[in-house]
Amino acid sequence: MAAPSPVPPAATALTPLVLACLAATWFVWGSTYLAIKLALVSFPPFFQMGTRFLAAGALLMAWVAWRGGPWPSRRQWGHATVVGALMLGGGMGATAYAEQSVGSGLVVAFIAVVPLMIAALNRLWGLRPGRVELAGIGLGLAGVLMLTQGSGFAASPAGLVAITVACVTWCIGSVLAAPPRAARPEDPAWRRGLPLAPGASGFASEMLCGGAFLMGLSVLAGERPAWPPEPQALAAWAYLVVAGSLIAFNAYMVLLSRASSALASSYTYVNPVIAMLLGVGFAGEVVSAWEWTAAGVVLAGVVLLFVGRRRGAASAAAG
């Protein structure tokens, strides 16, 4: 995907469009984890995610073709295959698998550690986090360790393994798809990456390839969707396709072009709170005081990470 032009924090204006996009990334993405759980009633995890991304990818690619946008090259399709298998196949497929036995709120609280893991992986590209960022990484990982000791994950070792696999594969795919912004096409860091086609075309190709990979996993797992599906499950699946995969993503792309990176990434520490509240309020999930505390520690680590990045960027600009 094309890297957006960096926007200085002071340049961000909270226009109605920016506020609407923030609401989409905060509340829509925060609610998708509950939607996944609701859809599991009729759609097994890999089948659910595979059909979701195939449908969303086809719609988005049709829109790209209608607009006369660029089509991915053969190499970019290859990149999309690898990135889609990692981020959507491993990341989203394992997330849905975990939600069969673990509450959606706890799952997304665990996933909040993803920015911390990506920061750690970026060391492979020679980008070393500052002291505040390191503190955030350490605090976030401590929170995840606390979370695994709670009743939710302790009762489901398979769910814990699945969500760990989801986080690792999502992070690796994210780093490969978007080399650090400090890297340039002539740098070794860029050559080790797997950049996708620019704009919506790249995201559509990733969803199509990832969806195909997920359908392969579904066949291997012998999954069989319930037919006819429950109306609530079908509505949740449609919500994931339209709101989760299309509307929220486009809102995020708008934020990347019109807001500071810190504001655009704020969904990372808002989504877990939204997901946990929705899980408790609408799905009857039980979250213990220990697990709420652990989620708070994870979010504090994510906030520290973003504060450290902002300070580092400000120091670099001043220098």
Coordinates of C-alpha atoms in Angstrom, one line a residue:
M1 CA 0.0 0.0 0.0
A2 CA 1.2 3.5 -0.8
A3 CA 2.8 5.2 2.2
P4 CA 0.8 8.3 3.1
S5 CA 2.5 11.6 3.5
P6 CA 3.5 12.2 7.1
V7 CA 1.2 14.7 8.8
P8 CA 2.7 16.8 11.7
P9 CA 0.6 16.4 14.9
A10 CA -0.2 20.1 14.9
A11 CA -1.7 19.9 11.4
T12 CA -4.5 17.5 12.4
A13 CA -7.8 19.3 12.4
L14 CA -10.8 17.4 13.9
T15 CA -13.1 18.0 11.0
P16 CA -16.4 16.1 10.7
L17 CA -14.7 13.8 8.2
V18 CA -11.8 13.0 10.6
L19 CA -14.2 12.5 13.5
A20 CA -16.4 10.1 11.4
C21 CA -13.3 8.1 10.4
L22 CA -12.1 7.9 14.0
A23 CA -15.6 6.6 15.0
A24 CA -15.3 4.0 12.3
T25 CA -11.9 2.7 13.3
W26 CA -12.7 2.9 17.1
F27 CA -16.2 1.4 17.2
V28 CA -16.5 -0.6 14.0
W29 CA -13.2 -2.4 14.4
G30 CA -13.8 -2.7 18.1
S31 CA -17.1 -4.5 17.4
T32 CA -15.9 -6.9 14.8
Y33 CA -14.6 -9.3 17.4
L34 CA -18.1 -9.7 18.8
A35 CA -19.4 -10.1 15.2
I36 CA -16.9 -12.9 14.6
K37 CA -18.2 -14.7 17.7
L38 CA -21.8 -14.3 16.7
A39 CA -21.1 -15.6 13.1
L40 CA -19.4 -18.7 14.6
V41 CA -22.9 -20.1 15.3
S42 CA -23.3 -21.0 11.6
F43 CA -19.9 -20.3 10.0
P44 CA -16.8 -22.2 11.2
P45 CA -13.7 -20.0 11.8
F46 CA -11.7 -20.6 8.6
F47 CA -14.7 -20.8 6.4
Q48 CA -16.1 -17.6 8.0
M49 CA -12.9 -15.6 7.5
G50 CA -12.2 -17.0 4.0
T51 CA -15.6 -16.2 2.6
R52 CA -15.6 -12.8 4.3
F53 CA -12.3 -11.7 2.7
L54 CA -13.1 -13.2 -0.7
A55 CA -16.3 -11.3 -0.8
A56 CA -14.8 -8.0 0.5
G57 CA -11.7 -8.4 -1.8
A58 CA -13.9 -9.1 -4.9
L59 CA -16.0 -6.0 -4.2
L60 CA -13.0 -3.8 -3.6
M61 CA -11.2 -5.1 -6.7
A62 CA -14.3 -4.5 -8.8
W63 CA -14.4 -0.9 -7.5
V64 CA -10.7 -0.5 -8.4
A65 CA -11.4 -1.8 -12.0
W66 CA -14.4 0.5 -12.3
R67 CA -12.3 3.5 -11.3
G68 CA -9.6 2.5 -13.7
G69 CA -7.1 2.0 -10.9
P70 CA -3.8 0.1 -11.3
W71 CA -3.9 -3.7 -11.3
P72 CA -1.2 -5.6 -9.2
S73 CA 1.7 -6.9 -11.1
R74 CA 2.7 -10.6 -11.0
R75 CA 5.3 -9.9 -8.4
Q76 CA 2.8 -7.9 -6.3
W77 CA 0.3 -10.8 -6.5
G78 CA 3.1 -13.0 -5.1
H79 CA 3.6 -10.6 -2.3
A80 CA -0.1 -10.5 -1.6
T81 CA -0.1 -14.3 -1.4
V82 CA 2.5 -14.4 1.3
V83 CA 1.2 -11.3 3.2
G84 CA -2.4 -12.5 2.9
A85 CA -1.5 -16.0 4.2
L86 CA 0.3 -14.5 7.2
M87 CA -2.0 -11.6 8.1
L88 CA -5.4 -12.9 7.1
G89 CA -4.8 -16.7 7.1
G90 CA -2.8 -16.9 10.2
G91 CA -3.8 -13.6 11.9
M92 CA -7.6 -13.5 11.4
G93 CA -8.1 -17.2 10.9
A94 CA -6.4 -18.1 14.2
T95 CA -8.3 -15.2 15.9
A96 CA -11.6 -16.7 14.8
Y97 CA -10.5 -20.1 15.9
A98 CA -9.5 -18.8 19.4
E99 CA -12.9 -17.2 19.8
Q100 CA -14.5 -20.6 19.8
S101 CA -13.3 -21.1 23.4
V102 CA -12.2 -17.6 24.6
G103 CA -14.3 -14.5 25.0
S104 CA -14.0 -11.9 22.3
G105 CA -13.1 -9.2 24.8
L106 CA -10.1 -11.1 26.1
V107 CA -9.0 -12.0 22.6
V108 CA -8.8 -8.4 21.5
A109 CA -7.1 -7.4 24.8
F110 CA -4.4 -9.9 23.9
I111 CA -4.2 -8.6 20.4
A112 CA -3.5 -5.1 21.7
V113 CA 0.1 -6.2 22.1
V114 CA 0.5 -6.3 18.3
P115 CA 2.1 -2.8 18.0
L116 CA 4.6 -3.7 20.7
M117 CA 5.5 -6.9 18.8
I118 CA 5.9 -5.0 15.5
A119 CA 8.2 -2.5 17.2
A120 CA 10.3 -5.4 18.4
L121 CA 10.4 -7.0 15.0
N122 CA 11.5 -3.7 13.4
R123 CA 14.8 -4.2 15.1
L124 CA 15.6 -6.6 12.3
W125 CA 15.6 -3.6 10.0
G126 CA 18.0 -1.7 12.3
L127 CA 15.3 0.5 13.9
R128 CA 16.0 0.5 17.7
P129 CA 13.2 1.7 19.9
G130 CA 14.0 4.5 22.4
R131 CA 13.9 4.1 26.2
V132 CA 10.2 5.1 26.5
E133 CA 9.3 2.7 23.6
L134 CA 11.3 -0.1 25.3
A135 CA 9.4 0.6 28.5
G136 CA 6.1 0.4 26.6
I137 CA 7.1 -2.9 25.0
G138 CA 8.1 -4.4 28.4
L139 CA 5.0 -3.2 30.1
G140 CA 2.7 -4.4 27.4
L141 CA 4.3 -7.9 27.4
A142 CA 4.0 -8.0 31.2
G143 CA 0.3 -7.2 30.8
V144 CA -0.1 -10.1 28.3
L145 CA 1.6 -12.5 30.7
M146 CA -0.9 -11.4 33.3
L147 CA -3.8 -11.9 30.9
T148 CA -2.7 -15.5 30.2
Q149 CA -3.0 -16.2 33.9
G150 CA -6.7 -15.2 34.0
S151 CA -9.5 -17.7 34.0
G152 CA -10.4 -17.0 30.3
F153 CA -7.1 -18.2 28.7
A154 CA -6.3 -20.6 31.6
A155 CA -9.5 -22.6 30.7
S156 CA -8.5 -22.8 27.0
P157 CA -4.9 -23.7 26.2
A158 CA -5.9 -24.2 22.6
G159 CA -7.3 -20.7 22.5
L160 CA -4.1 -19.3 24.0
V161 CA -2.0 -21.0 21.4
A162 CA -4.3 -19.9 18.6
I163 CA -4.3 -16.2 19.6
T164 CA -0.5 -16.3 20.0
V165 CA -0.1 -17.7 16.5
A166 CA -2.5 -15.0 15.3
C167 CA -0.5 -12.2 16.8
V168 CA 2.9 -13.5 15.6
T169 CA 1.7 -14.1 12.0
W170 CA -0.1 -10.8 11.8
C171 CA 3.0 -8.9 13.0
I172 CA 5.3 -10.7 10.6
G173 CA 2.9 -10.0 7.7
S174 CA 2.6 -6.4 8.7
V175 CA 6.3 -5.8 8.8
L176 CA 6.9 -7.5 5.5
A177 CA 4.0 -5.7 3.7
A178 CA 5.1 -2.2 4.9
P179 CA 8.9 -1.9 5.5
P180 CA 9.7 0.8 8.1
R181 CA 9.2 4.3 6.8
A182 CA 12.9 5.1 7.5
A183 CA 13.8 2.6 4.8
R184 CA 14.1 3.6 1.1
P185 CA 13.8 1.5 -2.0
E186 CA 17.6 1.4 -2.3
D187 CA 18.0 0.1 1.3
P188 CA 18.4 -3.6 2.2
A189 CA 15.4 -3.2 4.6
W190 CA 13.2 -2.3 1.7
R191 CA 14.4 -5.3 -0.4
R192 CA 13.6 -7.7 2.5
G193 CA 10.0 -6.4 2.5
L194 CA 7.1 -7.5 0.3
P195 CA 5.3 -4.3 -0.6
L196 CA 1.8 -4.6 -2.1
A197 CA 0.3 -2.8 -5.0
P198 CA -0.5 0.8 -4.3
G199 CA -3.8 1.9 -2.7
A200 CA -7.0 -0.2 -2.6
S201 CA -5.6 -2.5 -5.3
G202 CA -3.0 -3.8 -2.9
F203 CA -5.5 -4.4 -0.1
A204 CA -8.0 -6.1 -2.4
S205 CA -5.3 -8.5 -3.7
E206 CA -4.3 -9.3 -0.1
M207 CA -7.9 -10.1 0.9
L208 CA -8.4 -12.3 -2.2
C209 CA -5.2 -14.2 -1.6
G210 CA -5.7 -14.5 2.1
G211 CA -9.3 -15.5 1.6
A212 CA -8.2 -18.3 -0.8
F213 CA -5.6 -19.5 1.7
L214 CA -8.3 -19.5 4.5
M215 CA -10.6 -21.6 2.3
G216 CA -7.8 -24.1 1.8
L217 CA -7.5 -24.3 5.6
S218 CA -11.2 -24.8 5.9
V219 CA -11.1 -27.7 3.5
L220 CA -8.2 -29.3 5.4
A221 CA -10.0 -28.8 8.7
G222 CA -13.1 -30.5 7.3
E223 CA -15.3 -27.5 8.2
R224 CA -19.0 -27.6 7.3
P225 CA -21.1 -24.4 7.7
A226 CA -24.6 -24.8 9.1
W227 CA -27.3 -24.4 6.4
P228 CA -29.4 -22.5 6.4
P229 CA -27.4 -20.2 8.6
E230 CA -28.9 -18.5 11.6
P231 CA -30.2 -15.0 10.7
Q232 CA -28.0 -13.4 13.4
A233 CA -24.9 -15.3 12.2
L234 CA -25.6 -14.2 8.6
A235 CA -26.1 -10.6 9.6
A236 CA -22.8 -10.7 11.6
W237 CA -21.0 -12.1 8.6
A238 CA -22.4 -9.4 6.3
Y239 CA -21.3 -6.8 8.9
L240 CA -17.8 -8.1 8.8
V241 CA -17.7 -7.9 5.0
V242 CA -19.1 -4.4 4.6
A243 CA -18.3 -2.5 7.9
G244 CA -15.2 -4.3 9.1
S245 CA -13.4 -5.0 5.8
L246 CA -14.5 -2.1 3.6
I247 CA -15.8 0.9 5.6
A248 CA -13.4 0.8 8.5
F249 CA -10.4 0.2 6.3
N250 CA -11.2 3.1 4.0
A251 CA -11.7 5.3 7.1
Y252 CA -8.3 4.3 8.3
M253 CA -6.7 5.2 5.0
V254 CA -8.4 8.6 5.2
L255 CA -7.0 9.1 8.7
L256 CA -3.5 8.2 7.5
S257 CA -3.7 10.9 4.9
R258 CA -5.4 13.6 7.0
A259 CA -4.3 13.0 10.6
S260 CA -1.2 12.4 12.6
S261 CA 0.0 8.8 12.8
A262 CA -0.6 8.8 16.6
L263 CA -4.3 9.8 16.1
A264 CA -4.7 7.4 13.2
S265 CA -3.4 4.5 15.3
S266 CA -5.4 5.4 18.4
Y267 CA -7.8 2.5 17.5
T268 CA -5.1 0.2 18.9
Y269 CA -5.9 1.1 22.5
V270 CA -9.6 2.0 22.1
N271 CA -10.6 -1.3 20.4
P272 CA -9.9 -3.5 23.4
V273 CA -12.1 -1.4 25.7
I274 CA -14.9 -1.4 23.1
A275 CA -14.6 -5.2 22.5
M276 CA -14.6 -6.0 26.2
L277 CA -17.6 -3.9 27.0
L278 CA -19.6 -5.3 24.1
G279 CA -18.6 -8.9 25.0
V280 CA -19.8 -8.4 28.6
G281 CA -22.9 -6.4 27.6
F282 CA -24.2 -8.3 24.6
A283 CA -22.6 -11.7 24.7
G284 CA -22.8 -12.4 28.4
E285 CA -19.0 -12.9 28.6
V286 CA -17.4 -12.8 32.1
V287 CA -14.2 -10.7 32.6
S288 CA -12.6 -10.9 36.0
A289 CA -11.1 -8.0 37.8
W290 CA -7.6 -9.5 37.2
E291 CA -8.3 -9.6 33.5
W292 CA -9.5 -6.0 33.4
T293 CA -6.3 -5.0 35.2
A294 CA -4.2 -7.0 32.8
A295 CA -5.9 -5.4 29.8
G296 CA -5.2 -2.0 31.4
V297 CA -1.5 -2.8 31.7
V298 CA -1.4 -3.9 28.1
L299 CA -3.0 -0.6 27.0
A300 CA -0.7 1.4 29.2
G301 CA 2.2 -0.2 27.3
V302 CA 0.7 0.7 24.0
V303 CA 0.2 4.3 25.0
L304 CA 3.9 4.5 26.2
L305 CA 5.0 3.1 22.8
F306 CA 3.1 5.8 20.9
V307 CA 4.4 8.5 23.3
G308 CA 7.9 7.3 22.8
R309 CA 7.5 7.3 19.0
R310 CA 6.1 10.8 19.0
R311 CA 9.0 12.1 21.2
G312 CA 11.5 10.4 18.8
A313 CA 9.9 11.9 15.8
A314 CA 9.9 15.4 17.4
S315 CA 13.5 15.0 18.4
A316 CA 14.4 14.0 14.8
A317 CA 12.6 16.9 13.4
A318 CA 14.3 19.3 15.8
G319 CA 17.7 17.9 14.9

